XYZ file of C-alpha atoms in Angstrom:
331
model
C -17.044 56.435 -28.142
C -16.769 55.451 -24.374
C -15.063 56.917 -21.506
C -12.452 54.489 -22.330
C -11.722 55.654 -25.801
C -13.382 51.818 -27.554
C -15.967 52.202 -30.072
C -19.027 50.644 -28.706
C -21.482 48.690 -31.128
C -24.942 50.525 -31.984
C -27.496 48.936 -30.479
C -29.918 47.957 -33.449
C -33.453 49.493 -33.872
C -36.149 47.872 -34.496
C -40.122 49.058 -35.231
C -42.287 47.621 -32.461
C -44.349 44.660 -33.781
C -48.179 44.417 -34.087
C -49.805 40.850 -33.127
C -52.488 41.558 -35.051
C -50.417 41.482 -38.529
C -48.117 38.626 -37.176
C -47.991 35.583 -39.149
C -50.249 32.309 -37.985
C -50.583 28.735 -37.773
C -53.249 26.768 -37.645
C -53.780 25.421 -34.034
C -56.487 22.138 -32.805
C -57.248 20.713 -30.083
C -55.216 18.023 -28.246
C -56.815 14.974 -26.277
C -57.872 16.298 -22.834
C -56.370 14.187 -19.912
C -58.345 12.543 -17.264
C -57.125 14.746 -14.496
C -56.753 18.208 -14.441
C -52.841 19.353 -13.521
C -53.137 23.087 -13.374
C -51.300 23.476 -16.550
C -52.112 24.684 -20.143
C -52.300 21.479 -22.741
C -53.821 22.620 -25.063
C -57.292 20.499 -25.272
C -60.726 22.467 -24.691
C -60.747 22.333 -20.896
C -58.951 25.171 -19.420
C -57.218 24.338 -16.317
C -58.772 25.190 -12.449
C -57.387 27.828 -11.235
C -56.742 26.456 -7.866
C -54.937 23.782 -9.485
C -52.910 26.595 -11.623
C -51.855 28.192 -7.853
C -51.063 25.171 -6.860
C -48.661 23.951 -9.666
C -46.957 27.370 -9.660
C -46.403 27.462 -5.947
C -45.105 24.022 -5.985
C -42.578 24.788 -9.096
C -41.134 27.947 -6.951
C -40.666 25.444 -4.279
C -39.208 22.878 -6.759
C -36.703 25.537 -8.045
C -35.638 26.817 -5.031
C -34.469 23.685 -3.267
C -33.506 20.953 -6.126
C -31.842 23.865 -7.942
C -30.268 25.633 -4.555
C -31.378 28.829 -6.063
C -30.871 30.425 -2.588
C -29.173 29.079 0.482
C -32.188 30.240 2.881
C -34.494 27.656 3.714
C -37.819 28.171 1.521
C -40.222 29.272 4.636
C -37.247 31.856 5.322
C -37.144 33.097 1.375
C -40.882 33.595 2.057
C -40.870 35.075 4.376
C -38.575 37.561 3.062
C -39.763 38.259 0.094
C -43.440 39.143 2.108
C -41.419 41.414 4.060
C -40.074 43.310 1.523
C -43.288 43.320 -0.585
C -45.200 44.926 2.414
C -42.565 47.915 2.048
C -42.562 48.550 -1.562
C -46.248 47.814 -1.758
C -46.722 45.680 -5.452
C -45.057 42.867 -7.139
C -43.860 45.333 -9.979
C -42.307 47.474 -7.740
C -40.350 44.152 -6.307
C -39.329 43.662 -10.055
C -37.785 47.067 -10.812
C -36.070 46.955 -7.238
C -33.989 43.539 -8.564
C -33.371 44.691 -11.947
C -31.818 47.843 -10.777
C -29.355 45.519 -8.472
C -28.803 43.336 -11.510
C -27.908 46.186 -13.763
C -25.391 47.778 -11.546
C -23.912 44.586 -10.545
C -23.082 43.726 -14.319
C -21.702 47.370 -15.326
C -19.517 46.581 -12.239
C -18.476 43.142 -13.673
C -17.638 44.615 -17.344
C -15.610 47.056 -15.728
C -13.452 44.837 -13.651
C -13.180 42.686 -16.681
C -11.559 45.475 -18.427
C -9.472 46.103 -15.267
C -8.322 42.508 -15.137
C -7.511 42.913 -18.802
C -5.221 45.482 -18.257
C -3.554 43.786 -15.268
C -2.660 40.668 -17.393
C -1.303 42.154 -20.301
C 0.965 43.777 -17.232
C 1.849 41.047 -15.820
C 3.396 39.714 -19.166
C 5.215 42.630 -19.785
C 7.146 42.469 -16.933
C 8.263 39.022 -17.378
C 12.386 39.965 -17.657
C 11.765 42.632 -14.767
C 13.195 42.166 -11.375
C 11.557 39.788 -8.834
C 10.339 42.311 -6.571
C 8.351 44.152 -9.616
C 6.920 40.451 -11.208
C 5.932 39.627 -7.558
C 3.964 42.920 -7.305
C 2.725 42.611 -10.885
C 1.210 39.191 -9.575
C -0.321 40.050 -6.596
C -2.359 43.497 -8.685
C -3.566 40.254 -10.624
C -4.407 38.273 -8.268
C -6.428 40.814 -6.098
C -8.389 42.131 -9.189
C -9.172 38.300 -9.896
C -10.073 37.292 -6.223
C -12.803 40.527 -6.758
C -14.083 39.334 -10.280
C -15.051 35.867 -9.053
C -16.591 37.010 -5.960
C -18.638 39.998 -8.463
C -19.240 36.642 -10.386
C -21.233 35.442 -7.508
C -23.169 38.161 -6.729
C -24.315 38.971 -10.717
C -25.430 35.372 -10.709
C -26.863 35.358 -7.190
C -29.044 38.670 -8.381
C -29.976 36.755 -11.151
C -31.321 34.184 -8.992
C -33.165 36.817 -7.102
C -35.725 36.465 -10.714
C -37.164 33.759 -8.213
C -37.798 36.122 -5.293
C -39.912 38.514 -8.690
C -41.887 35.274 -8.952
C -42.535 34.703 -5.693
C -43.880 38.821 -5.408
C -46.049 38.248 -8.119
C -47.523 35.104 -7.365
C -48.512 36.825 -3.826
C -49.879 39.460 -5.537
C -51.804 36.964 -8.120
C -52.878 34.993 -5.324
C -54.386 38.399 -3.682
C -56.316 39.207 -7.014
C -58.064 36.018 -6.915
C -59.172 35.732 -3.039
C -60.594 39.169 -3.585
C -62.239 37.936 -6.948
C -60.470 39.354 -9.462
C -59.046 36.352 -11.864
C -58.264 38.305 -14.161
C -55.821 40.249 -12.759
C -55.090 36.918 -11.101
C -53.870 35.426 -14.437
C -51.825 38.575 -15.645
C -50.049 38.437 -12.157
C -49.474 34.757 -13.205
C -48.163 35.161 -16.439
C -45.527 37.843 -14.578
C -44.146 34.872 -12.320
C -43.900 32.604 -14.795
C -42.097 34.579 -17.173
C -39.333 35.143 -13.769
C -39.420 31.655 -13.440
C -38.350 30.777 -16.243
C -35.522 32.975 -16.027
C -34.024 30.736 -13.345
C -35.533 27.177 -14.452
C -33.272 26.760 -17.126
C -31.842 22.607 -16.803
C -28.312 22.465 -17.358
C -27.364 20.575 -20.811
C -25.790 17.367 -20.896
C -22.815 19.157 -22.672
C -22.922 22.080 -19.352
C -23.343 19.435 -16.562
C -20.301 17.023 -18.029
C -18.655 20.746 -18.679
C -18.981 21.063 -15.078
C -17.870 18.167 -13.915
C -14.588 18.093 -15.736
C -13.697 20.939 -14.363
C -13.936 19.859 -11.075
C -12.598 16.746 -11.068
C -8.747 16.401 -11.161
C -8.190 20.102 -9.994
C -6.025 18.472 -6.827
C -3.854 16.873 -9.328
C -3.779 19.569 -11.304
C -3.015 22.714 -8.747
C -0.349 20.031 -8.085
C 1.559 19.721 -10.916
C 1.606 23.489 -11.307
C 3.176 24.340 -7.629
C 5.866 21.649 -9.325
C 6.386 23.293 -12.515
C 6.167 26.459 -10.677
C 8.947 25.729 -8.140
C 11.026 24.464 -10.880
C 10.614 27.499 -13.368
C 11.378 29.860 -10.363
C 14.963 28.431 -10.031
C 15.714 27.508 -13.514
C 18.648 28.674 -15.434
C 18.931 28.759 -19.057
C 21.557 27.504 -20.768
C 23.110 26.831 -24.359
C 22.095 23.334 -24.324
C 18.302 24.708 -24.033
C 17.956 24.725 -27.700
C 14.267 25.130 -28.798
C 10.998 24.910 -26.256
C 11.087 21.238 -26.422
C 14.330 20.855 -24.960
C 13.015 23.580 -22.571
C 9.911 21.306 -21.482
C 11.889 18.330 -21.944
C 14.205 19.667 -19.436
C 11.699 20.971 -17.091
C 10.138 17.169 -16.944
C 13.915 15.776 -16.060
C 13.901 18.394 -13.001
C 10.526 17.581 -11.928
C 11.656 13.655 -12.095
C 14.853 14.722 -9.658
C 12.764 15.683 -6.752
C 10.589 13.268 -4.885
C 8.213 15.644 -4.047
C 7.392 16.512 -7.730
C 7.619 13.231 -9.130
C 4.501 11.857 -6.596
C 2.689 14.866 -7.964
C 3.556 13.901 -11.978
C 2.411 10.761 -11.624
C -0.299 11.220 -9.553
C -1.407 13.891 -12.281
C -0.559 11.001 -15.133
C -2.971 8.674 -12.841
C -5.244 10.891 -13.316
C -5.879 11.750 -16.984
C -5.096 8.397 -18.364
C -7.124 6.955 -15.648
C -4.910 4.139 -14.945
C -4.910 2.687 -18.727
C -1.651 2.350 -20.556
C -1.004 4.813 -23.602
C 1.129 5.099 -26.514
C 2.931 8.173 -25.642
C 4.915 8.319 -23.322
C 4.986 10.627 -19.581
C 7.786 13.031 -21.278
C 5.735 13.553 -24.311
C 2.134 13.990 -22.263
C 4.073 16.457 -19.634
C 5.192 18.144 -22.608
C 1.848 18.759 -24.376
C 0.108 19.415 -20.950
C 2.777 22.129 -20.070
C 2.341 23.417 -23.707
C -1.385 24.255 -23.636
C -0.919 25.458 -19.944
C 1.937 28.400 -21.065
C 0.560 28.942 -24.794
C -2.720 27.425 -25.077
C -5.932 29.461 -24.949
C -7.279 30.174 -21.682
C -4.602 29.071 -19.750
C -5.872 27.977 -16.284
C -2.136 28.835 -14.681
C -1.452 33.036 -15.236
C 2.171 32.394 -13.534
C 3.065 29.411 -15.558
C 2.778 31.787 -18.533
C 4.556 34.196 -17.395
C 7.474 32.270 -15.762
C 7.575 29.851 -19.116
C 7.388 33.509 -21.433
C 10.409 34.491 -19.337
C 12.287 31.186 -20.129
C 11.716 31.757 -23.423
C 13.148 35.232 -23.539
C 16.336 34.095 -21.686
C 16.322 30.864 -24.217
C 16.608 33.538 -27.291
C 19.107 36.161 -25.485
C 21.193 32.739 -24.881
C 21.066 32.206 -28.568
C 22.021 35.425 -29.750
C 24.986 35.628 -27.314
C 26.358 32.247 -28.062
C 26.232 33.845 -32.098
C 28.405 37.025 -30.635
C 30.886 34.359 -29.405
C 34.234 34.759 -31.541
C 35.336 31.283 -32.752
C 38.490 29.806 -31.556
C 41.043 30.213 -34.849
C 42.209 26.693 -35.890
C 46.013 25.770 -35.063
């Protein structure tokens, strides 16, 4: 058990494996090319080792700056990293220096996750509470989730450091071979490629166009929320509020009264149809949107769930008093 009373999973065990018992294939030859590129390709000449430095140092270079692995300039990464190498002596000792940094920075994350956790489930709890206490409620949210995405930057940003490791250990490679020792050269190689390809992973199609859709329409968007927002805030149920699609329904009408929210609707509508005409109509598309923003998973909007989960509560409270009513006898 953890410090937090959750189980946590057992990590599995496994017996350490032998190459020399591994299953193979049977490998050939391939064509050798013309010109020789510094890289492995699998024909019968080996590559020049001069070439290998070369192709390395120019794929660090490659990363760093079509990538924007760092935001230094690449002669000031350099730099750096031969700095810091000087103090701690070896490449190796460069690697365990970042991995430590990585480490703590993710415990930190998982722990403010958890924090965050707590603060939302909070937040929702307090929904029929009095302004002052939803206000506060908020703002404990909103502070723990300003300080997860700015963790967020730094785990990733450590992560990014792997190209800083590759940079030590092609030094140190590079070292090894002007004092004639390849062989160590190539082990030190094999070391910086292994922490470059921990940040030279290409973004799938799916990721990039992931990505992008994120980021485009978040104007119209944050928009439409500060409207649905400002309308929940003064909103006041009533009997004729029957189910939640009167609710919505009557939330759209609102938004349609002021001027203000109206640009923002339709500039929102603009948006996701992208100009074309549809079959539904703006009521029904408001109505779905506002749906998967209060109830849907992940909702992008934490105070449109609460202040619609409020609503909600006063919608059923209104129900059960209007079935307390006496009747009026007939005559």
């Amino acid at each position: 058990m953890s410090e937090r009373g959750t189980r946590t999973a057992a990590r599995p065990f496994y017996l350490p494996l032998k190459s020399s018992s591994q299953k193979l294939a049977t490998t050939t030859y391939a064509p050798t090319w013309p010109r020789d590129t510094g890289r492995y390709d699998s024909s019968e000449r080996l590559p020049d080792i001069e070439a290998l430095f070369d192709r390395t140092l120019n794929q660090i270079r490659h990363i760093h700056e079509v990538r924007q692995r760092n935001p230094n300039a690449f002669d000031q990464l350099w730099e750096r990293v031969c700095q810091r190498l000087e103090e701690l002596n070896n490449a190796s000792a460069y690697a365990h220096w970042k991995q430590h940094d990585i480490i703590e920075n993710s415990q930190k994350y998982v722990d403010l996750d958890t924090e965050l956790g707590e603060a939302w489930e909070y937040m929702l709890s307090v929904g029929e509470a009095d302004s002052e206490t939803r206000t506060a409620a908020h703002r404990k949210f909103s502070e723990l989730q300003a300080k997860r995405a700015e963790l967020t930057a730094v785990v990733k940003g450590a992560i990014d450091d792997a190209l800083e490791v590759a940079i030590a250990y092609w030094i140190e490679a590079r070292n090894a071979h002007n004092n004639q020792d390849n062989f160590r050269a190539f082990h030190c190689l094999i070391e910086s490629h292994f922490f470059l390809g921990i940040t030279y992973s290409p973004k799938t199609d799916y990721e990039a166009k992931s990505d992008a859709g994120k980021k485009a329409g978040k104007k119209e968007r944050d928009a439409l929320a500060d409207a649905i927002l400002d309308v929940m805030n003064t909103f006041i149920v009533d009997k004729s509020i029957r189910d939640e699609e009167t609710l919505r329904g009557k939330i759209f009408e609102l938004i349609q009264d002021n001027p203000g929210h109206r640009e923002a609707l339709v500039a929102f509508n603009e948006w996701a149809t992208k100009g074309k005409s549809t079959e539904n109509s703006l009521s029904d598309r408001f109505s779905e949107t506002l749906r998967k923003w209060a109830t849907g998973k992940n909702p992008p909007y934490p105070l449109i769930v609460t202040g619609y989960k409020r609503l909600h509560q006063q919608m059923r409270l209104e129900r059960l008093n209007t079935n307390k009513r006496p009747r009026k006898a007939n005559g």
